[in-house]
mmCIF file of C-alpha atoms in Angstrom:
data_model
loop_
_atom_site.group_PDB
_atom_site.id
_atom_site.type_symbol
_atom_site.label_atom_id
_atom_site.label_comp_id
_atom_site.label_asym_id
_atom_site.label_seq_id
_atom_site.Cartn_x
_atom_site.Cartn_y
_atom_site.Cartn_z
ATOM 1 C CA UNK A 85 32.256 -47.093 75.715
ATOM 2 C CA UNK A 86 34.589 -47.736 78.694
ATOM 3 C CA UNK A 87 34.484 -45.560 81.789
ATOM 4 C CA UNK A 88 38.096 -44.526 81.083
ATOM 5 C CA UNK A 89 37.226 -43.166 77.638
ATOM 6 C CA UNK A 90 34.151 -41.421 79.048
ATOM 7 C CA UNK A 91 36.321 -39.610 81.603
ATOM 8 C CA UNK A 92 38.826 -38.562 78.926
ATOM 9 C CA UNK A 93 36.043 -37.220 76.693
ATOM 10 C CA UNK A 94 34.427 -35.441 79.643
ATOM 11 C CA UNK A 95 37.740 -33.806 80.580
ATOM 12 C CA UNK A 96 38.205 -32.719 76.959
ATOM 13 C CA UNK A 97 34.794 -31.027 76.779
ATOM 14 C CA UNK A 98 35.488 -29.210 80.051
ATOM 15 C CA UNK A 99 38.797 -28.036 78.588
ATOM 16 C CA UNK A 100 37.182 -26.858 75.353
ATOM 17 C CA UNK A 101 34.477 -24.896 77.194
ATOM 18 C CA UNK A 102 36.890 -23.308 79.679
ATOM 19 C CA UNK A 103 39.530 -22.372 77.118
ATOM 20 C CA UNK A 104 36.985 -20.983 74.652
ATOM 21 C CA UNK A 105 35.639 -18.627 77.317
ATOM 22 C CA UNK A 106 39.125 -17.549 78.434
ATOM 23 C CA UNK A 107 40.379 -17.087 74.881
ATOM 24 C CA UNK A 108 37.541 -14.789 73.794
ATOM 25 C CA UNK A 109 37.758 -12.719 76.983
ATOM 26 C CA UNK A 110 41.543 -12.292 76.692
ATOM 27 C CA UNK A 111 41.421 -11.433 73.000
ATOM 28 C CA UNK A 112 38.650 -8.859 73.533
ATOM 29 C CA UNK A 113 40.359 -7.217 76.516
ATOM 30 C CA UNK A 114 43.756 -7.415 74.819
ATOM 31 C CA UNK A 115 42.517 -5.347 71.878
ATOM 32 C CA UNK A 116 40.459 -2.898 73.924
ATOM 33 C CA UNK A 117 43.175 -2.400 76.565
ATOM 34 C CA UNK A 118 45.990 -2.191 73.965
ATOM 35 C CA UNK A 119 47.945 -5.064 75.525
ATOM 36 C CA UNK A 120 49.965 -7.130 73.081
ATOM 37 C CA UNK A 121 50.969 -9.616 75.775
ATOM 38 C CA UNK A 122 47.332 -10.337 76.650
ATOM 39 C CA UNK A 123 46.504 -10.757 72.953
ATOM 40 C CA UNK A 124 49.379 -13.236 72.654
ATOM 41 C CA UNK A 125 48.128 -15.077 75.731
ATOM 42 C CA UNK A 126 44.696 -15.278 74.125
ATOM 43 C CA UNK A 127 46.126 -16.694 70.902
ATOM 44 C CA UNK A 128 47.970 -19.341 72.935
ATOM 45 C CA UNK A 129 44.678 -20.249 74.627
ATOM 46 C CA UNK A 130 43.023 -20.689 71.221
ATOM 47 C CA UNK A 131 45.724 -23.245 70.379
ATOM 48 C CA UNK A 132 44.680 -25.183 73.511
ATOM 49 C CA UNK A 133 41.181 -25.572 72.064
ATOM 50 C CA UNK A 134 42.698 -27.343 69.065
ATOM 51 C CA UNK A 135 44.633 -29.744 71.308
ATOM 52 C CA UNK A 136 41.420 -30.720 73.078
ATOM 53 C CA UNK A 137 39.755 -31.388 69.739
ATOM 54 C CA UNK A 138 42.670 -33.725 68.933
ATOM 55 C CA UNK A 139 42.214 -35.496 72.285
ATOM 56 C CA UNK A 140 38.475 -35.956 71.646
ATOM 57 C CA UNK A 141 39.158 -37.377 68.199
ATOM 58 C CA UNK A 142 41.892 -39.675 69.534
ATOM 59 C CA UNK A 143 39.770 -40.927 72.453
ATOM 60 C CA UNK A 144 37.108 -42.102 70.019
ATOM 61 C CA UNK A 145 39.692 -43.804 67.796
ATOM 62 C CA UNK A 146 41.390 -45.603 70.701
ATOM 63 C CA UNK A 147 38.178 -47.399 71.734
ATOM 64 C CA UNK A 148 37.789 -49.092 68.356
ATOM 65 C CA UNK A 149 38.093 -52.898 68.504
ATOM 66 C CA UNK A 150 41.111 -54.695 67.004
ATOM 67 C CA UNK A 151 41.146 -55.115 63.228
ATOM 68 C CA UNK A 152 43.109 -57.090 60.643
ATOM 69 C CA UNK A 153 45.453 -54.144 60.168
ATOM 70 C CA UNK A 154 45.757 -53.358 63.891
ATOM 71 C CA UNK A 155 45.286 -56.654 65.771
ATOM 72 C CA UNK A 156 46.367 -55.115 69.086
ATOM 73 C CA UNK A 157 43.731 -52.383 68.817
ATOM 74 C CA UNK A 158 44.044 -48.608 68.551
ATOM 75 C CA UNK A 159 45.186 -47.591 72.051
ATOM 76 C CA UNK A 160 48.563 -46.382 70.785
ATOM 77 C CA UNK A 161 46.672 -43.516 69.139
ATOM 78 C CA UNK A 162 46.962 -41.793 72.532
ATOM 79 C CA UNK A 163 50.760 -41.952 72.388
ATOM 80 C CA UNK A 164 50.775 -40.543 68.862
ATOM 81 C CA UNK A 165 48.463 -37.748 70.039
ATOM 82 C CA UNK A 166 50.923 -36.952 72.861
ATOM 83 C CA UNK A 167 53.626 -36.600 70.225
ATOM 84 C CA UNK A 168 51.488 -34.140 68.259
ATOM 85 C CA UNK A 169 50.739 -32.198 71.455
ATOM 86 C CA UNK A 170 54.461 -31.841 72.110
ATOM 87 C CA UNK A 171 54.803 -30.155 68.708
ATOM 88 C CA UNK A 172 51.979 -27.726 69.554
ATOM 89 C CA UNK A 173 53.622 -26.850 72.875
ATOM 90 C CA UNK A 174 57.017 -26.427 71.214
ATOM 91 C CA UNK A 175 55.533 -24.313 68.423
ATOM 92 C CA UNK A 176 53.772 -22.016 70.905
ATOM 93 C CA UNK A 177 57.035 -21.501 72.804
ATOM 94 C CA UNK A 178 59.039 -20.912 69.623
ATOM 95 C CA UNK A 179 56.465 -18.446 68.317
ATOM 96 C CA UNK A 180 56.514 -16.484 71.574
ATOM 97 C CA UNK A 181 60.331 -16.488 71.640
ATOM 98 C CA UNK A 182 60.579 -15.289 68.034
ATOM 99 C CA UNK A 183 58.039 -12.492 68.490
ATOM 100 C CA UNK A 184 59.715 -11.105 71.598
ATOM 101 C CA UNK A 185 63.279 -11.461 70.302
ATOM 102 C CA UNK A 186 62.212 -9.589 67.172
ATOM 103 C CA UNK A 187 60.766 -6.799 69.304
ATOM 104 C CA UNK A 188 63.888 -6.688 71.477
ATOM 105 C CA UNK A 189 66.316 -6.604 68.527
ATOM 106 C CA UNK A 190 64.327 -4.025 66.565
ATOM 107 C CA UNK A 191 64.111 -1.721 69.571
ATOM 108 C CA UNK A 192 60.435 -1.149 68.868
ATOM 109 C CA UNK A 193 58.534 -0.099 71.984
ATOM 110 C CA UNK A 194 55.165 -1.504 72.841
ATOM 111 C CA UNK A 195 52.332 0.791 73.842
ATOM 112 C CA UNK A 196 51.540 0.901 77.552
ATOM 113 C CA UNK A 197 48.548 -1.320 78.326
ATOM 114 C CA UNK A 198 45.524 -0.296 80.367
ATOM 115 C CA UNK A 199 44.837 -1.602 83.888
ATOM 116 C CA UNK A 200 41.975 -3.767 82.590
ATOM 117 C CA UNK A 201 44.618 -6.126 81.181
ATOM 118 C CA UNK A 202 45.759 -6.906 84.740
ATOM 119 C CA UNK A 203 42.319 -8.008 85.886
ATOM 120 C CA UNK A 204 41.576 -10.329 82.989
ATOM 121 C CA UNK A 205 45.036 -11.893 83.294
ATOM 122 C CA UNK A 206 44.462 -12.568 87.004
ATOM 123 C CA UNK A 207 41.146 -14.276 86.187
ATOM 124 C CA UNK A 208 42.911 -16.259 83.451
ATOM 125 C CA UNK A 209 45.514 -17.533 85.921
ATOM 126 C CA UNK A 210 42.834 -18.898 88.243
ATOM 127 C CA UNK A 211 40.888 -20.455 85.355
ATOM 128 C CA UNK A 212 43.964 -22.038 83.791
ATOM 129 C CA UNK A 213 45.143 -23.397 87.134
ATOM 130 C CA UNK A 214 41.783 -25.104 87.762
ATOM 131 C CA UNK A 215 41.738 -26.569 84.246
ATOM 132 C CA UNK A 216 45.331 -27.828 84.560
ATOM 133 C CA UNK A 217 44.571 -29.420 87.931
ATOM 134 C CA UNK A 218 41.477 -31.120 86.481
ATOM 135 C CA UNK A 219 43.448 -32.444 83.513
ATOM 136 C CA UNK A 220 46.210 -33.848 85.767
ATOM 137 C CA UNK A 221 43.623 -35.472 88.026
ATOM 138 C CA UNK A 222 41.772 -37.194 85.178
ATOM 139 C CA UNK A 223 45.035 -37.963 83.360
ATOM 140 C CA UNK A 224 46.474 -39.732 86.420
ATOM 141 C CA UNK A 225 43.164 -41.473 87.147
ATOM 142 C CA UNK A 226 42.882 -42.840 83.613
ATOM 143 C CA UNK A 227 46.656 -43.160 83.085
ATOM 144 C CA UNK A 228 46.257 -41.180 79.861
ATOM 145 C CA UNK A 229 49.522 -39.854 78.439
ATOM 146 C CA UNK A 230 47.778 -37.367 76.158
ATOM 147 C CA UNK A 231 45.752 -35.807 79.003
ATOM 148 C CA UNK A 232 48.846 -35.564 81.205
ATOM 149 C CA UNK A 233 50.771 -34.023 78.308
ATOM 150 C CA UNK A 234 48.045 -31.458 77.777
ATOM 151 C CA UNK A 235 47.923 -30.750 81.521
ATOM 152 C CA UNK A 236 51.618 -29.881 81.319
ATOM 153 C CA UNK A 237 50.783 -27.551 78.460
ATOM 154 C CA UNK A 238 48.076 -25.958 80.641
ATOM 155 C CA UNK A 239 50.581 -25.598 83.472
ATOM 156 C CA UNK A 240 52.887 -23.787 81.068
ATOM 157 C CA UNK A 241 49.958 -21.512 80.203
ATOM 158 C CA UNK A 242 49.548 -20.674 83.892
ATOM 159 C CA UNK A 243 53.198 -19.614 84.059
ATOM 160 C CA UNK A 244 52.721 -17.686 80.833
ATOM 161 C CA UNK A 245 49.735 -15.817 82.270
ATOM 162 C CA UNK A 246 51.634 -15.111 85.491
ATOM 163 C CA UNK A 247 54.485 -13.626 83.466
ATOM 164 C CA UNK A 248 51.984 -11.522 81.537
ATOM 165 C CA UNK A 249 50.495 -10.301 84.827
ATOM 166 C CA UNK A 250 53.910 -9.468 86.306
ATOM 167 C CA UNK A 251 55.123 -7.929 83.078
ATOM 168 C CA UNK A 252 52.005 -5.814 82.647
ATOM 169 C CA UNK A 253 52.112 -4.644 86.273
ATOM 170 C CA UNK A 254 55.830 -3.812 86.043
ATOM 171 C CA UNK A 255 55.322 -2.090 82.720
ATOM 172 C CA UNK A 256 52.602 0.139 84.162
ATOM 173 C CA UNK A 257 54.534 0.831 87.386
ATOM 174 C CA UNK A 258 57.928 1.577 85.840
ATOM 175 C CA UNK A 259 56.572 2.768 82.478
ATOM 176 C CA UNK A 260 59.021 0.314 80.832
ATOM 177 C CA UNK A 261 57.596 -2.038 78.167
ATOM 178 C CA UNK A 262 61.031 -3.720 77.993
ATOM 179 C CA UNK A 263 60.264 -5.632 81.207
ATOM 180 C CA UNK A 264 57.310 -7.362 79.601
ATOM 181 C CA UNK A 265 59.441 -8.370 76.615
ATOM 182 C CA UNK A 266 62.247 -9.865 78.727
ATOM 183 C CA UNK A 267 59.841 -11.860 80.885
ATOM 184 C CA UNK A 268 58.098 -13.230 77.815
ATOM 185 C CA UNK A 269 61.456 -14.477 76.455
ATOM 186 C CA UNK A 270 62.195 -16.354 79.701
ATOM 187 C CA UNK A 271 58.735 -17.946 79.714
ATOM 188 C CA UNK A 272 59.020 -18.979 76.055
ATOM 189 C CA UNK A 273 62.236 -20.877 76.845
ATOM 190 C CA UNK A 274 60.461 -22.666 79.691
ATOM 191 C CA UNK A 275 57.588 -23.632 77.370
ATOM 192 C CA UNK A 276 60.092 -24.987 74.827
ATOM 193 C CA UNK A 277 61.574 -27.160 77.591
ATOM 194 C CA UNK A 278 58.144 -28.600 78.438
ATOM 195 C CA UNK A 279 57.436 -29.368 74.773
ATOM 196 C CA UNK A 280 60.745 -31.214 74.458
ATOM 197 C CA UNK A 281 60.091 -33.166 77.680
ATOM 198 C CA UNK A 282 56.630 -34.313 76.508
ATOM 199 C CA UNK A 283 58.168 -35.332 73.158
ATOM 200 C CA UNK A 284 60.820 -37.457 74.869
ATOM 201 C CA UNK A 285 58.381 -39.108 77.306
ATOM 202 C CA UNK A 286 56.247 -40.523 74.477
ATOM 203 C CA UNK A 287 59.350 -42.039 72.859
ATOM 204 C CA UNK A 288 59.567 -44.812 75.478
ATOM 205 C CA UNK A 289 56.208 -46.296 74.556
ATOM 206 C CA UNK A 290 56.766 -45.912 70.807
ATOM 207 C CA UNK A 291 60.082 -47.762 71.219
ATOM 208 C CA UNK A 292 58.287 -50.632 73.013
ATOM 209 C CA UNK A 293 59.807 -49.773 76.377
ATOM 210 C CA UNK A 294 58.539 -49.067 79.895
ATOM 211 C CA UNK A 295 59.410 -46.271 82.318
ATOM 212 C CA UNK A 296 58.786 -48.439 85.394
ATOM 213 C CA UNK A 297 61.325 -51.228 84.976
ATOM 214 C CA UNK A 298 60.310 -52.730 88.345
ATOM 215 C CA UNK A 299 57.536 -54.443 86.357
ATOM 216 C CA UNK A 300 60.172 -56.970 85.221
ATOM 217 C CA UNK A 301 60.947 -57.911 88.821
ATOM 218 C CA UNK A 302 57.264 -58.586 89.486
ATOM 219 C CA UNK A 303 56.995 -60.761 86.368
ATOM 220 C CA UNK A 304 59.962 -62.902 87.426
ATOM 221 C CA UNK A 305 58.633 -63.131 90.987
ATOM 222 C CA UNK A 306 55.287 -64.305 89.608
ATOM 223 C CA UNK A 307 56.929 -67.096 87.612
ATOM 224 C CA UNK A 308 58.996 -68.174 90.630
ATOM 225 C CA UNK A 309 55.800 -68.460 92.688
ATOM 226 C CA UNK A 310 54.360 -71.180 90.399
ATOM 227 C CA UNK A 311 55.394 -74.756 91.121
ATOM 228 C CA UNK A 312 56.768 -76.466 88.040
ATOM 229 C CA UNK A 313 57.790 -73.217 86.261
ATOM 230 C CA UNK A 314 61.564 -72.841 85.897
ATOM 231 C CA UNK A 315 64.050 -70.302 84.575
ATOM 232 C CA UNK A 316 61.796 -67.400 83.508
ATOM 233 C CA UNK A 317 63.747 -65.557 80.818
ATOM 234 C CA UNK A 318 63.511 -63.511 77.614
ATOM 235 C CA UNK A 319 60.904 -61.248 79.218
ATOM 236 C CA UNK A 320 59.539 -58.429 77.075
ATOM 237 C CA UNK A 321 57.207 -55.780 78.495
ATOM 238 C CA UNK A 322 55.599 -53.070 76.394
ATOM 239 C CA UNK A 323 52.992 -50.441 77.131
ATOM 240 C CA UNK A 324 50.039 -49.565 74.975
ATOM 241 C CA UNK A 325 48.410 -46.467 76.434
ATOM 242 C CA UNK A 326 47.848 -47.447 80.096
ATOM 243 C CA UNK A 327 48.079 -51.218 79.539
ATOM 244 C CA UNK A 328 50.918 -53.753 79.677
ATOM 245 C CA UNK A 329 51.690 -56.348 76.999
ATOM 246 C CA UNK A 330 53.945 -59.070 78.387
ATOM 247 C CA UNK A 331 55.896 -61.875 76.702
ATOM 248 C CA UNK A 332 57.798 -64.427 78.794
ATOM 249 C CA UNK A 333 59.608 -67.715 78.237
ATOM 250 C CA UNK A 334 59.515 -70.360 80.976
ATOM 251 C CA UNK A 335 60.808 -73.929 81.223
ATOM 252 C CA UNK A 336 58.870 -76.988 82.429
ATOM 253 C CA UNK A 337 59.598 -80.687 82.837
ATOM 254 C CA UNK A 338 60.197 -82.016 79.320
ATOM 255 C CA UNK A 339 58.273 -85.204 80.106
ATOM 256 C CA UNK A 340 55.154 -83.312 81.129
ATOM 257 C CA UNK A 341 52.027 -83.502 78.965
ATOM 258 C CA UNK A 342 50.913 -80.544 76.865
ATOM 259 C CA UNK A 343 47.823 -80.198 79.055
ATOM 260 C CA UNK A 344 49.839 -79.981 82.285
ATOM 261 C CA UNK A 345 52.325 -77.587 80.703
ATOM 262 C CA UNK A 346 49.436 -75.387 79.649
ATOM 263 C CA UNK A 347 48.093 -75.334 83.219
ATOM 264 C CA UNK A 348 51.451 -74.107 84.481
ATOM 265 C CA UNK A 349 51.481 -71.381 81.835
ATOM 266 C CA UNK A 350 47.969 -70.290 82.859
ATOM 267 C CA UNK A 351 49.036 -70.230 86.522
ATOM 268 C CA UNK A 352 52.005 -67.986 85.648
ATOM 269 C CA UNK A 353 49.674 -65.634 83.751
ATOM 270 C CA UNK A 354 47.367 -65.365 86.747
ATOM 271 C CA UNK A 355 50.260 -64.701 89.114
ATOM 272 C CA UNK A 356 51.459 -61.890 86.863
ATOM 273 C CA UNK A 357 47.976 -60.340 86.777
ATOM 274 C CA UNK A 358 47.800 -60.554 90.568
ATOM 275 C CA UNK A 359 51.075 -58.637 90.916
ATOM 276 C CA UNK A 360 50.760 -56.155 88.045
ATOM 277 C CA UNK A 361 47.807 -53.872 87.327
ATOM 278 C CA UNK A 362 46.469 -52.965 83.882
ATOM 279 C CA UNK A 363 47.623 -56.069 82.000
ATOM 280 C CA UNK A 364 46.254 -56.174 78.440
ATOM 281 C CA UNK A 365 47.777 -59.435 77.217
ATOM 282 C CA UNK A 366 50.306 -62.079 78.299
ATOM 283 C CA UNK A 367 52.076 -64.502 75.994
ATOM 284 C CA UNK A 368 53.835 -67.416 77.727
ATOM 285 C CA UNK A 369 56.265 -69.484 75.649
ATOM 286 C CA UNK A 370 56.921 -72.927 77.192
ATOM 287 C CA UNK A 371 60.222 -74.772 76.689
ATOM 288 C CA UNK A 372 61.583 -78.075 78.076
ATOM 289 C CA UNK A 373 63.759 -77.670 81.155
ATOM 290 C CA UNK A 374 67.427 -77.115 80.288
ATOM 291 C CA UNK A 375 66.656 -75.886 76.787
ATOM 292 C CA UNK A 376 69.185 -73.441 75.352
ATOM 293 C CA UNK A 377 68.867 -71.516 72.106
ATOM 294 C CA UNK A 378 71.880 -69.629 70.756
ATOM 295 C CA UNK A 379 69.889 -67.220 68.581
ATOM 296 C CA UNK A 380 67.821 -65.680 71.414
ATOM 297 C CA UNK A 381 68.945 -62.083 71.032
ATOM 298 C CA UNK A 382 66.153 -60.069 72.630
ATOM 299 C CA UNK A 383 64.255 -59.978 75.903
ATOM 300 C CA UNK A 384 65.580 -59.733 79.444
ATOM 301 C CA UNK A 385 66.685 -62.313 82.002
ATOM 302 C CA UNK A 386 66.869 -61.707 85.736
ATOM 303 C CA UNK A 387 70.629 -61.145 85.711
ATOM 304 C CA UNK A 388 70.199 -58.238 83.272
ATOM 305 C CA UNK A 389 68.101 -56.166 85.699
#
């Protein structure tokens, strides 16, 4: 098992343990202190436990070796998991929005919560913040989209808990449950925005694109640095989890032997690896110098950047 996968699994177990503790505490206090907002916060925390279970399952799938059906391996399972996580985030926001709009429209007043709800919410904010920070740290370190996506979900939970704290405090101070309802509606819209953003971010990889288009410049610079390699063109760069898959056409002297042409191709590959981190695979297509093919309809040339 790679060190990257070990870190992702470790971060997932930390998330499961932390969220399980927070969820049970918030649910218990929510019922005993008669706070609907704290109960809702606890339910949202329970949904986080499920997302971590998905991450654990996906991490184990992604380390499987390539197969006949999936010759590139299973690393894209992380991107698919990020897509599922975006649905969970969006669902949580939609559920919160619906519940509070229903309360607002019906005119039904919520019972005033007890002060105990304030204390457990404050503890929840600290716990959620630490978990979110840990997830972002490991997500950035391992370049894991699904961990970063879940960290954004955790960050939304922090804002949710802050709104619960403010709403509960304002409700107790002003004796107005309406404040809690209005704040919850605002937070639910913010959570919906995060869910949509995570959904859109995973689209780039699923569409065989890259967010950092400067990678193309480095590929062309690498080809230019190799003597005997001409006209790098039809470059295609994809990402699979945290790794790059690169295809590139280059031209060489048409009178050169296959062996010498191969050496130039290998040199270009090495130059690319020296300039670009996390390269999974490089495919170099060699053509005779001056070759032109009318039906080349995909890939990028330097003048298209």
